[in-house]
Amino acid sequence: MARRQHFKGWLLKCMLVLVPLVVFITLVLQKFSNPFKEDWRRSADFDMSSLISKAPSILSDGSAAMKIDCAEDHFSFFMHSGAANVVPPKIYIQNNLVLGAALNNAGYGINIVVMNGRTGEVIKTGHFDMYSGDVNPLIDLLQSIEIGSVVLVASYDEPSSKLNKDARKLIAGLGSSAVQSLGFRDNWVFVGGKGAAVKSNFEKYLKSDGATNMYENWPELIELQGCIPKYLE
């Protein structure tokens, strides 16, 4: 009986020591481990995985939004599609507005920003009316994009009527999976890269459907945000 009580006492002392130790080790591992750690490929490929820390902020156009902070070797972006034929799209890079109504460079159809993937400099912006416009200027822009460039795309109103096979193929070559399915008044946002050998993880696509549309003939606005790794040869 005495031995049993002695054993129980010894076991209780061990538990009093081991339990706090296990809790301490668990907390240390949680603090210093990074579940998003990845081996980034430094090549012509873009790995579109991202790490984002966000805090409320006033962005460059004066709008209140969630500021996106990325690692030094990444560029942050935030974008949203147009809403029906009323609210134009917006595209931010490094928390600065680079395309939108405030800059007078957004319009119906397909809106594009081309960024230097090494420096983050905006090279070109444009919008192309795909309902009553001409697809050839869009094709010319897509063909002019140099390897190492990042391309950000947002739809507004109607992005697909004039979008022919050549244009769709060029956009697919930037990493888009949804462009081949893009239809009348669908909503779409996409970030890809010229020279990327993998499909982009940065893409959202919402089909226009009279049964589910938020704005009668158009689906709801869609948003996309993330951190783009710098292009290094």
JSON list of C-alpha atoms in Angstrom, two decimals:
[
{"chain": "A", "resi": 1, "resn": "MET", "atom": "CA", "xyz": [0.00, 0.00, 0.00]},
{"chain": "A", "resi": 2, "resn": "ALA", "atom": "CA", "xyz": [2.83, 2.35, 0.91]},
{"chain": "A", "resi": 3, "resn": "ARG", "atom": "CA", "xyz": [4.60, 1.54, -2.36]},
{"chain": "A", "resi": 4, "resn": "ARG", "atom": "CA", "xyz": [1.44, 2.31, -4.33]},
{"chain": "A", "resi": 5, "resn": "GLN", "atom": "CA", "xyz": [1.02, 5.68, -2.61]},
{"chain": "A", "resi": 6, "resn": "HIS", "atom": "CA", "xyz": [4.71, 6.43, -3.18]},
{"chain": "A", "resi": 7, "resn": "PHE", "atom": "CA", "xyz": [4.32, 5.61, -6.89]},
{"chain": "A", "resi": 8, "resn": "LYS", "atom": "CA", "xyz": [1.22, 7.82, -7.18]},
{"chain": "A", "resi": 9, "resn": "GLY", "atom": "CA", "xyz": [3.10, 10.66, -5.53]},
{"chain": "A", "resi": 10, "resn": "TRP", "atom": "CA", "xyz": [6.03, 10.24, -7.90]},
{"chain": "A", "resi": 11, "resn": "LEU", "atom": "CA", "xyz": [3.68, 10.13, -10.93]},
{"chain": "A", "resi": 12, "resn": "LEU", "atom": "CA", "xyz": [1.93, 13.32, -9.82]},
{"chain": "A", "resi": 13, "resn": "LYS", "atom": "CA", "xyz": [5.27, 15.13, -9.48]},
{"chain": "A", "resi": 14, "resn": "CYS", "atom": "CA", "xyz": [6.27, 14.01, -12.97]},
{"chain": "A", "resi": 15, "resn": "MET", "atom": "CA", "xyz": [3.01, 15.29, -14.42]},
{"chain": "A", "resi": 16, "resn": "LEU", "atom": "CA", "xyz": [3.43, 18.64, -12.68]},
{"chain": "A", "resi": 17, "resn": "VAL", "atom": "CA", "xyz": [6.82, 18.97, -14.38]},
{"chain": "A", "resi": 18, "resn": "LEU", "atom": "CA", "xyz": [6.04, 17.48, -17.79]},
{"chain": "A", "resi": 19, "resn": "VAL", "atom": "CA", "xyz": [2.72, 19.23, -18.53]},
{"chain": "A", "resi": 20, "resn": "PRO", "atom": "CA", "xyz": [4.12, 22.80, -18.24]},
{"chain": "A", "resi": 21, "resn": "LEU", "atom": "CA", "xyz": [7.16, 21.68, -20.24]},
{"chain": "A", "resi": 22, "resn": "VAL", "atom": "CA", "xyz": [4.99, 20.33, -23.08]},
{"chain": "A", "resi": 23, "resn": "VAL", "atom": "CA", "xyz": [2.91, 23.52, -23.09]},
{"chain": "A", "resi": 24, "resn": "PHE", "atom": "CA", "xyz": [6.07, 25.65, -23.21]},
{"chain": "A", "resi": 25, "resn": "ILE", "atom": "CA", "xyz": [7.56, 23.67, -26.11]},
{"chain": "A", "resi": 26, "resn": "THR", "atom": "CA", "xyz": [4.27, 23.88, -28.03]},
{"chain": "A", "resi": 27, "resn": "LEU", "atom": "CA", "xyz": [4.12, 27.66, -27.64]},
{"chain": "A", "resi": 28, "resn": "VAL", "atom": "CA", "xyz": [7.74, 28.05, -28.77]},
{"chain": "A", "resi": 29, "resn": "LEU", "atom": "CA", "xyz": [7.14, 25.93, -31.87]},
{"chain": "A", "resi": 30, "resn": "GLN", "atom": "CA", "xyz": [4.01, 27.90, -32.76]},
{"chain": "A", "resi": 31, "resn": "LYS", "atom": "CA", "xyz": [5.85, 31.18, -32.40]},
{"chain": "A", "resi": 32, "resn": "PHE", "atom": "CA", "xyz": [8.88, 30.34, -34.50]},
{"chain": "A", "resi": 33, "resn": "SER", "atom": "CA", "xyz": [7.44, 28.01, -37.12]},
{"chain": "A", "resi": 34, "resn": "ASN", "atom": "CA", "xyz": [6.18, 29.43, -40.41]},
{"chain": "A", "resi": 35, "resn": "PRO", "atom": "CA", "xyz": [3.44, 27.33, -42.02]},
{"chain": "A", "resi": 36, "resn": "PHE", "atom": "CA", "xyz": [3.76, 29.33, -45.24]},
{"chain": "A", "resi": 37, "resn": "LYS", "atom": "CA", "xyz": [7.50, 28.85, -45.68]},
{"chain": "A", "resi": 38, "resn": "GLU", "atom": "CA", "xyz": [8.36, 27.76, -49.19]},
{"chain": "A", "resi": 39, "resn": "ASP", "atom": "CA", "xyz": [11.40, 27.27, -51.32]},
{"chain": "A", "resi": 40, "resn": "TRP", "atom": "CA", "xyz": [10.89, 30.05, -53.88]},
{"chain": "A", "resi": 41, "resn": "ARG", "atom": "CA", "xyz": [12.12, 29.29, -57.36]},
{"chain": "A", "resi": 42, "resn": "ARG", "atom": "CA", "xyz": [14.38, 32.04, -58.71]},
{"chain": "A", "resi": 43, "resn": "SER", "atom": "CA", "xyz": [13.85, 31.47, -62.42]},
{"chain": "A", "resi": 44, "resn": "ALA", "atom": "CA", "xyz": [11.61, 32.43, -65.30]},
{"chain": "A", "resi": 45, "resn": "ASP", "atom": "CA", "xyz": [8.70, 30.83, -63.41]},
{"chain": "A", "resi": 46, "resn": "PHE", "atom": "CA", "xyz": [6.42, 32.71, -61.04]},
{"chain": "A", "resi": 47, "resn": "ASP", "atom": "CA", "xyz": [5.36, 30.82, -57.92]},
{"chain": "A", "resi": 48, "resn": "MET", "atom": "CA", "xyz": [2.12, 32.64, -57.16]},
{"chain": "A", "resi": 49, "resn": "SER", "atom": "CA", "xyz": [1.85, 31.57, -53.51]},
{"chain": "A", "resi": 50, "resn": "SER", "atom": "CA", "xyz": [1.77, 34.53, -51.13]},
{"chain": "A", "resi": 51, "resn": "LEU", "atom": "CA", "xyz": [2.16, 35.79, -47.60]},
{"chain": "A", "resi": 52, "resn": "ILE", "atom": "CA", "xyz": [-0.05, 38.73, -46.65]},
{"chain": "A", "resi": 53, "resn": "SER", "atom": "CA", "xyz": [-0.27, 40.80, -43.50]},
{"chain": "A", "resi": 54, "resn": "LYS", "atom": "CA", "xyz": [-3.02, 43.40, -43.56]},
{"chain": "A", "resi": 55, "resn": "ALA", "atom": "CA", "xyz": [-3.88, 46.48, -41.51]},
{"chain": "A", "resi": 56, "resn": "PRO", "atom": "CA", "xyz": [-6.50, 49.20, -42.07]},
{"chain": "A", "resi": 57, "resn": "SER", "atom": "CA", "xyz": [-5.05, 52.10, -44.06]},
{"chain": "A", "resi": 58, "resn": "ILE", "atom": "CA", "xyz": [-5.86, 55.02, -46.36]},
{"chain": "A", "resi": 59, "resn": "LEU", "atom": "CA", "xyz": [-4.58, 54.18, -49.83]},
{"chain": "A", "resi": 60, "resn": "SER", "atom": "CA", "xyz": [-3.13, 56.51, -52.43]},
{"chain": "A", "resi": 61, "resn": "ASP", "atom": "CA", "xyz": [-6.49, 57.52, -53.90]},
{"chain": "A", "resi": 62, "resn": "GLY", "atom": "CA", "xyz": [-7.86, 58.45, -50.49]},
{"chain": "A", "resi": 63, "resn": "SER", "atom": "CA", "xyz": [-10.03, 55.35, -50.14]},
{"chain": "A", "resi": 64, "resn": "ALA", "atom": "CA", "xyz": [-10.13, 53.35, -46.93]},
{"chain": "A", "resi": 65, "resn": "ALA", "atom": "CA", "xyz": [-9.02, 49.79, -47.60]},
{"chain": "A", "resi": 66, "resn": "MET", "atom": "CA", "xyz": [-6.90, 46.97, -46.26]},
{"chain": "A", "resi": 67, "resn": "LYS", "atom": "CA", "xyz": [-3.23, 47.73, -46.73]},
{"chain": "A", "resi": 68, "resn": "ILE", "atom": "CA", "xyz": [-1.22, 44.73, -47.95]},
{"chain": "A", "resi": 69, "resn": "ASP", "atom": "CA", "xyz": [2.38, 44.35, -46.81]},
{"chain": "A", "resi": 70, "resn": "CYS", "atom": "CA", "xyz": [4.61, 41.75, -48.44]},
{"chain": "A", "resi": 71, "resn": "ALA", "atom": "CA", "xyz": [8.19, 40.58, -48.07]},
{"chain": "A", "resi": 72, "resn": "GLU", "atom": "CA", "xyz": [10.90, 42.80, -49.58]},
{"chain": "A", "resi": 73, "resn": "ASP", "atom": "CA", "xyz": [11.34, 40.48, -52.56]},
{"chain": "A", "resi": 74, "resn": "HIS", "atom": "CA", "xyz": [7.62, 40.64, -53.43]},
{"chain": "A", "resi": 75, "resn": "PHE", "atom": "CA", "xyz": [5.18, 43.20, -54.82]},
{"chain": "A", "resi": 76, "resn": "SER", "atom": "CA", "xyz": [1.78, 43.56, -53.20]},
{"chain": "A", "resi": 77, "resn": "PHE", "atom": "CA", "xyz": [-1.38, 44.01, -55.22]},
{"chain": "A", "resi": 78, "resn": "PHE", "atom": "CA", "xyz": [-5.09, 44.49, -54.64]},
{"chain": "A", "resi": 79, "resn": "MET", "atom": "CA", "xyz": [-7.72, 44.64, -57.36]},
{"chain": "A", "resi": 80, "resn": "HIS", "atom": "CA", "xyz": [-11.43, 44.32, -58.02]},
{"chain": "A", "resi": 81, "resn": "SER", "atom": "CA", "xyz": [-13.50, 43.91, -61.13]},
{"chain": "A", "resi": 82, "resn": "GLY", "atom": "CA", "xyz": [-16.13, 46.34, -62.27]},
{"chain": "A", "resi": 83, "resn": "ALA", "atom": "CA", "xyz": [-19.62, 46.18, -60.82]},
{"chain": "A", "resi": 84, "resn": "ALA", "atom": "CA", "xyz": [-22.27, 45.95, -63.56]},
{"chain": "A", "resi": 85, "resn": "ASN", "atom": "CA", "xyz": [-21.75, 48.88, -65.98]},
{"chain": "A", "resi": 86, "resn": "VAL", "atom": "CA", "xyz": [-21.63, 51.46, -63.17]},
{"chain": "A", "resi": 87, "resn": "VAL", "atom": "CA", "xyz": [-18.54, 50.98, -60.97]},
{"chain": "A", "resi": 88, "resn": "PRO", "atom": "CA", "xyz": [-15.19, 50.74, -62.81]},
{"chain": "A", "resi": 89, "resn": "PRO", "atom": "CA", "xyz": [-12.46, 48.33, -61.67]},
{"chain": "A", "resi": 90, "resn": "LYS", "atom": "CA", "xyz": [-9.48, 49.31, -59.53]},
{"chain": "A", "resi": 91, "resn": "ILE", "atom": "CA", "xyz": [-5.95, 47.96, -59.46]},
{"chain": "A", "resi": 92, "resn": "TYR", "atom": "CA", "xyz": [-3.38, 48.79, -56.76]},
{"chain": "A", "resi": 93, "resn": "ILE", "atom": "CA", "xyz": [0.32, 47.88, -56.76]},
{"chain": "A", "resi": 94, "resn": "GLN", "atom": "CA", "xyz": [2.30, 48.39, -53.57]},
{"chain": "A", "resi": 95, "resn": "ASN", "atom": "CA", "xyz": [-0.83, 50.05, -52.12]},
{"chain": "A", "resi": 96, "resn": "ASN", "atom": "CA", "xyz": [-0.81, 52.72, -54.85]},
{"chain": "A", "resi": 97, "resn": "LEU", "atom": "CA", "xyz": [-3.69, 53.09, -57.28]},
{"chain": "A", "resi": 98, "resn": "VAL", "atom": "CA", "xyz": [-2.43, 52.43, -60.82]},
{"chain": "A", "resi": 99, "resn": "LEU", "atom": "CA", "xyz": [-5.76, 51.93, -62.61]},
{"chain": "A", "resi": 100, "resn": "GLY", "atom": "CA", "xyz": [-9.17, 53.34, -61.76]},
{"chain": "A", "resi": 101, "resn": "ALA", "atom": "CA", "xyz": [-11.73, 56.07, -62.33]},
{"chain": "A", "resi": 102, "resn": "ALA", "atom": "CA", "xyz": [-9.71, 58.54, -60.23]},
{"chain": "A", "resi": 103, "resn": "LEU", "atom": "CA", "xyz": [-6.85, 58.21, -62.73]},
{"chain": "A", "resi": 104, "resn": "ASN", "atom": "CA", "xyz": [-9.18, 58.29, -65.74]},
{"chain": "A", "resi": 105, "resn": "ASN", "atom": "CA", "xyz": [-7.60, 55.13, -67.15]},
{"chain": "A", "resi": 106, "resn": "ALA", "atom": "CA", "xyz": [-10.30, 52.50, -66.54]},
{"chain": "A", "resi": 107, "resn": "GLY", "atom": "CA", "xyz": [-13.04, 51.65, -69.02]},
{"chain": "A", "resi": 108, "resn": "TYR", "atom": "CA", "xyz": [-15.50, 49.09, -70.35]},
{"chain": "A", "resi": 109, "resn": "GLY", "atom": "CA", "xyz": [-14.20, 45.70, -71.42]},
{"chain": "A", "resi": 110, "resn": "ILE", "atom": "CA", "xyz": [-10.79, 44.38, -70.38]},
{"chain": "A", "resi": 111, "resn": "ASN", "atom": "CA", "xyz": [-8.56, 46.58, -68.20]},
{"chain": "A", "resi": 112, "resn": "ILE", "atom": "CA", "xyz": [-4.84, 45.78, -68.12]},
{"chain": "A", "resi": 113, "resn": "VAL", "atom": "CA", "xyz": [-1.79, 46.91, -66.16]},
{"chain": "A", "resi": 114, "resn": "VAL", "atom": "CA", "xyz": [1.66, 45.73, -67.26]},
{"chain": "A", "resi": 115, "resn": "MET", "atom": "CA", "xyz": [4.34, 45.92, -64.57]},
{"chain": "A", "resi": 116, "resn": "ASN", "atom": "CA", "xyz": [8.10, 45.37, -64.69]},
{"chain": "A", "resi": 117, "resn": "GLY", "atom": "CA", "xyz": [8.52, 42.18, -62.65]},
{"chain": "A", "resi": 118, "resn": "ARG", "atom": "CA", "xyz": [12.02, 43.17, -61.55]},
{"chain": "A", "resi": 119, "resn": "THR", "atom": "CA", "xyz": [11.44, 46.77, -60.40]},
{"chain": "A", "resi": 120, "resn": "GLY", "atom": "CA", "xyz": [7.69, 47.08, -59.85]},
{"chain": "A", "resi": 121, "resn": "GLU", "atom": "CA", "xyz": [7.48, 49.98, -62.32]},
{"chain": "A", "resi": 122, "resn": "VAL", "atom": "CA", "xyz": [4.18, 50.27, -64.21]},
{"chain": "A", "resi": 123, "resn": "ILE", "atom": "CA", "xyz": [5.01, 50.02, -67.92]},
{"chain": "A", "resi": 124, "resn": "LYS", "atom": "CA", "xyz": [1.57, 50.30, -69.52]},
{"chain": "A", "resi": 125, "resn": "THR", "atom": "CA", "xyz": [-2.10, 50.57, -68.66]},
{"chain": "A", "resi": 126, "resn": "GLY", "atom": "CA", "xyz": [-5.03, 50.20, -71.01]},
{"chain": "A", "resi": 127, "resn": "HIS", "atom": "CA", "xyz": [-8.70, 49.32, -71.37]},
{"chain": "A", "resi": 128, "resn": "PHE", "atom": "CA", "xyz": [-10.20, 47.61, -74.41]},
{"chain": "A", "resi": 129, "resn": "ASP", "atom": "CA", "xyz": [-13.90, 47.65, -75.27]},
{"chain": "A", "resi": 130, "resn": "MET", "atom": "CA", "xyz": [-14.80, 44.07, -76.12]},
{"chain": "A", "resi": 131, "resn": "TYR", "atom": "CA", "xyz": [-18.44, 44.79, -76.99]},
{"chain": "A", "resi": 132, "resn": "SER", "atom": "CA", "xyz": [-18.32, 47.56, -79.59]},
{"chain": "A", "resi": 133, "resn": "GLY", "atom": "CA", "xyz": [-14.56, 48.00, -79.92]},
{"chain": "A", "resi": 134, "resn": "ASP", "atom": "CA", "xyz": [-11.73, 46.30, -81.83]},
{"chain": "A", "resi": 135, "resn": "VAL", "atom": "CA", "xyz": [-9.74, 43.38, -80.43]},
{"chain": "A", "resi": 136, "resn": "ASN", "atom": "CA", "xyz": [-6.60, 44.17, -82.47]},
{"chain": "A", "resi": 137, "resn": "PRO", "atom": "CA", "xyz": [-5.25, 46.89, -80.13]},
{"chain": "A", "resi": 138, "resn": "LEU", "atom": "CA", "xyz": [-5.56, 44.39, -77.27]},
{"chain": "A", "resi": 139, "resn": "ILE", "atom": "CA", "xyz": [-3.69, 41.76, -79.29]},
{"chain": "A", "resi": 140, "resn": "ASP", "atom": "CA", "xyz": [-0.98, 44.31, -80.13]},
{"chain": "A", "resi": 141, "resn": "LEU", "atom": "CA", "xyz": [-0.52, 45.10, -76.44]},
{"chain": "A", "resi": 142, "resn": "LEU", "atom": "CA", "xyz": [-0.40, 41.44, -75.46]},
{"chain": "A", "resi": 143, "resn": "GLN", "atom": "CA", "xyz": [2.18, 40.69, -78.15]},
{"chain": "A", "resi": 144, "resn": "SER", "atom": "CA", "xyz": [4.37, 43.59, -76.99]},
{"chain": "A", "resi": 145, "resn": "ILE", "atom": "CA", "xyz": [4.68, 42.35, -73.41]},
{"chain": "A", "resi": 146, "resn": "GLU", "atom": "CA", "xyz": [8.26, 41.38, -72.60]},
{"chain": "A", "resi": 147, "resn": "ILE", "atom": "CA", "xyz": [9.45, 38.37, -70.62]},
{"chain": "A", "resi": 148, "resn": "GLY", "atom": "CA", "xyz": [9.70, 39.24, -66.93]},
{"chain": "A", "resi": 149, "resn": "SER", "atom": "CA", "xyz": [6.58, 41.40, -66.95]},
{"chain": "A", "resi": 150, "resn": "VAL", "atom": "CA", "xyz": [3.64, 40.96, -64.58]},
{"chain": "A", "resi": 151, "resn": "VAL", "atom": "CA", "xyz": [0.18, 41.46, -66.09]},
{"chain": "A", "resi": 152, "resn": "LEU", "atom": "CA", "xyz": [-2.91, 42.39, -64.05]},
{"chain": "A", "resi": 153, "resn": "VAL", "atom": "CA", "xyz": [-6.34, 42.14, -65.69]},
{"chain": "A", "resi": 154, "resn": "ALA", "atom": "CA", "xyz": [-9.82, 43.20, -64.52]},
{"chain": "A", "resi": 155, "resn": "SER", "atom": "CA", "xyz": [-13.11, 43.02, -66.41]},
{"chain": "A", "resi": 156, "resn": "TYR", "atom": "CA", "xyz": [-15.81, 45.70, -66.54]},
{"chain": "A", "resi": 157, "resn": "ASP", "atom": "CA", "xyz": [-19.32, 45.48, -68.03]},
{"chain": "A", "resi": 158, "resn": "GLU", "atom": "CA", "xyz": [-18.71, 43.08, -70.98]},
{"chain": "A", "resi": 159, "resn": "PRO", "atom": "CA", "xyz": [-15.24, 41.53, -71.54]},
{"chain": "A", "resi": 160, "resn": "SER", "atom": "CA", "xyz": [-15.79, 38.74, -74.06]},
{"chain": "A", "resi": 161, "resn": "SER", "atom": "CA", "xyz": [-17.78, 39.51, -77.23]},
{"chain": "A", "resi": 162, "resn": "LYS", "atom": "CA", "xyz": [-14.79, 40.56, -79.36]},
{"chain": "A", "resi": 163, "resn": "LEU", "atom": "CA", "xyz": [-12.28, 38.37, -77.54]},
{"chain": "A", "resi": 164, "resn": "ASN", "atom": "CA", "xyz": [-11.18, 36.02, -80.32]},
{"chain": "A", "resi": 165, "resn": "LYS", "atom": "CA", "xyz": [-9.04, 32.86, -80.25]},
{"chain": "A", "resi": 166, "resn": "ASP", "atom": "CA", "xyz": [-5.79, 34.76, -80.77]},
{"chain": "A", "resi": 167, "resn": "ALA", "atom": "CA", "xyz": [-6.40, 37.09, -77.84]},
{"chain": "A", "resi": 168, "resn": "ARG", "atom": "CA", "xyz": [-7.55, 34.26, -75.59]},
{"chain": "A", "resi": 169, "resn": "LYS", "atom": "CA", "xyz": [-4.45, 32.22, -76.48]},
{"chain": "A", "resi": 170, "resn": "LEU", "atom": "CA", "xyz": [-2.14, 35.12, -75.65]},
{"chain": "A", "resi": 171, "resn": "ILE", "atom": "CA", "xyz": [-3.81, 35.66, -72.26]},
{"chain": "A", "resi": 172, "resn": "ALA", "atom": "CA", "xyz": [-3.73, 31.91, -71.56]},
{"chain": "A", "resi": 173, "resn": "GLY", "atom": "CA", "xyz": [0.00, 32.09, -72.26]},
{"chain": "A", "resi": 174, "resn": "LEU", "atom": "CA", "xyz": [0.32, 34.48, -69.32]},
{"chain": "A", "resi": 175, "resn": "GLY", "atom": "CA", "xyz": [-1.05, 31.77, -67.02]},
{"chain": "A", "resi": 176, "resn": "SER", "atom": "CA", "xyz": [-4.83, 32.26, -67.19]},
{"chain": "A", "resi": 177, "resn": "SER", "atom": "CA", "xyz": [-7.08, 29.22, -66.87]},
{"chain": "A", "resi": 178, "resn": "ALA", "atom": "CA", "xyz": [-10.42, 31.05, -67.05]},
{"chain": "A", "resi": 179, "resn": "VAL", "atom": "CA", "xyz": [-9.96, 33.14, -70.20]},
{"chain": "A", "resi": 180, "resn": "GLN", "atom": "CA", "xyz": [-10.99, 30.27, -72.50]},
{"chain": "A", "resi": 181, "resn": "SER", "atom": "CA", "xyz": [-14.35, 30.08, -70.69]},
{"chain": "A", "resi": 182, "resn": "LEU", "atom": "CA", "xyz": [-14.94, 33.83, -70.37]},
{"chain": "A", "resi": 183, "resn": "GLY", "atom": "CA", "xyz": [-18.44, 34.66, -71.58]},
{"chain": "A", "resi": 184, "resn": "PHE", "atom": "CA", "xyz": [-20.93, 37.50, -71.96]},
{"chain": "A", "resi": 185, "resn": "ARG", "atom": "CA", "xyz": [-20.87, 39.86, -68.94]},
{"chain": "A", "resi": 186, "resn": "ASP", "atom": "CA", "xyz": [-18.84, 37.48, -66.81]},
{"chain": "A", "resi": 187, "resn": "ASN", "atom": "CA", "xyz": [-16.67, 39.00, -64.06]},
{"chain": "A", "resi": 188, "resn": "TRP", "atom": "CA", "xyz": [-12.97, 38.18, -64.06]},
{"chain": "A", "resi": 189, "resn": "VAL", "atom": "CA", "xyz": [-9.73, 39.27, -62.37]},
{"chain": "A", "resi": 190, "resn": "PHE", "atom": "CA", "xyz": [-6.33, 37.77, -63.10]},
{"chain": "A", "resi": 191, "resn": "VAL", "atom": "CA", "xyz": [-2.61, 38.25, -62.42]},
{"chain": "A", "resi": 192, "resn": "GLY", "atom": "CA", "xyz": [-0.07, 36.43, -64.57]},
{"chain": "A", "resi": 193, "resn": "GLY", "atom": "CA", "xyz": [3.42, 36.74, -65.98]},
{"chain": "A", "resi": 194, "resn": "LYS", "atom": "CA", "xyz": [5.15, 36.70, -69.34]},
{"chain": "A", "resi": 195, "resn": "GLY", "atom": "CA", "xyz": [7.61, 33.83, -69.23]},
{"chain": "A", "resi": 196, "resn": "ALA", "atom": "CA", "xyz": [5.82, 31.99, -66.44]},
{"chain": "A", "resi": 197, "resn": "ALA", "atom": "CA", "xyz": [5.83, 28.23, -66.95]},
{"chain": "A", "resi": 198, "resn": "VAL", "atom": "CA", "xyz": [2.99, 27.49, -64.54]},
{"chain": "A", "resi": 199, "resn": "LYS", "atom": "CA", "xyz": [-0.67, 28.42, -64.33]},
{"chain": "A", "resi": 200, "resn": "SER", "atom": "CA", "xyz": [-1.37, 31.42, -62.12]},
{"chain": "A", "resi": 201, "resn": "ASN", "atom": "CA", "xyz": [-2.90, 30.94, -58.69]},
{"chain": "A", "resi": 202, "resn": "PHE", "atom": "CA", "xyz": [-4.10, 34.54, -58.84]},
{"chain": "A", "resi": 203, "resn": "GLU", "atom": "CA", "xyz": [-7.37, 34.36, -60.76]},
{"chain": "A", "resi": 204, "resn": "LYS", "atom": "CA", "xyz": [-11.09, 34.59, -60.00]},
{"chain": "A", "resi": 205, "resn": "TYR", "atom": "CA", "xyz": [-13.95, 34.11, -62.43]},
{"chain": "A", "resi": 206, "resn": "LEU", "atom": "CA", "xyz": [-17.68, 34.54, -61.88]},
{"chain": "A", "resi": 207, "resn": "LYS", "atom": "CA", "xyz": [-20.20, 33.46, -64.52]},
{"chain": "A", "resi": 208, "resn": "SER", "atom": "CA", "xyz": [-23.07, 35.77, -65.38]},
{"chain": "A", "resi": 209, "resn": "ASP", "atom": "CA", "xyz": [-26.27, 33.91, -64.55]},
{"chain": "A", "resi": 210, "resn": "GLY", "atom": "CA", "xyz": [-29.72, 35.50, -64.44]},
{"chain": "A", "resi": 211, "resn": "ALA", "atom": "CA", "xyz": [-30.70, 33.20, -61.58]},
{"chain": "A", "resi": 212, "resn": "THR", "atom": "CA", "xyz": [-27.82, 34.23, -59.32]},
{"chain": "A", "resi": 213, "resn": "ASN", "atom": "CA", "xyz": [-26.62, 37.65, -60.56]},
{"chain": "A", "resi": 214, "resn": "MET", "atom": "CA", "xyz": [-26.46, 40.35, -57.92]},
{"chain": "A", "resi": 215, "resn": "TYR", "atom": "CA", "xyz": [-27.00, 43.21, -60.37]},
{"chain": "A", "resi": 216, "resn": "GLU", "atom": "CA", "xyz": [-29.75, 41.78, -62.62]},
{"chain": "A", "resi": 217, "resn": "ASN", "atom": "CA", "xyz": [-27.70, 41.30, -65.79]},
{"chain": "A", "resi": 218, "resn": "TRP", "atom": "CA", "xyz": [-24.28, 41.18, -64.11]},
{"chain": "A", "resi": 219, "resn": "PRO", "atom": "CA", "xyz": [-22.68, 39.09, -61.33]},
{"chain": "A", "resi": 220, "resn": "GLU", "atom": "CA", "xyz": [-21.31, 40.64, -58.17]},
{"chain": "A", "resi": 221, "resn": "LEU", "atom": "CA", "xyz": [-17.98, 42.46, -57.96]},
{"chain": "A", "resi": 222, "resn": "ILE", "atom": "CA", "xyz": [-15.00, 40.19, -57.23]},
{"chain": "A", "resi": 223, "resn": "GLU", "atom": "CA", "xyz": [-11.73, 41.01, -55.46]},
{"chain": "A", "resi": 224, "resn": "LEU", "atom": "CA", "xyz": [-8.22, 39.57, -55.59]},
{"chain": "A", "resi": 225, "resn": "GLN", "atom": "CA", "xyz": [-5.11, 40.35, -53.55]},
{"chain": "A", "resi": 226, "resn": "GLY", "atom": "CA", "xyz": [-1.70, 38.89, -52.85]},
{"chain": "A", "resi": 227, "resn": "CYS", "atom": "CA", "xyz": [2.09, 39.11, -53.04]},
{"chain": "A", "resi": 228, "resn": "ILE", "atom": "CA", "xyz": [3.90, 38.58, -56.34]},
{"chain": "A", "resi": 229, "resn": "PRO", "atom": "CA", "xyz": [7.53, 37.37, -56.18]},
{"chain": "A", "resi": 230, "resn": "LYS", "atom": "CA", "xyz": [10.01, 39.54, -58.04]},
{"chain": "A", "resi": 231, "resn": "TYR", "atom": "CA", "xyz": [11.16, 38.19, -61.38]},
{"chain": "A", "resi": 232, "resn": "LEU", "atom": "CA", "xyz": [14.81, 37.14, -61.26]},
{"chain": "A", "resi": 233, "resn": "GLU", "atom": "CA", "xyz": [16.60, 35.52, -64.16]}
]
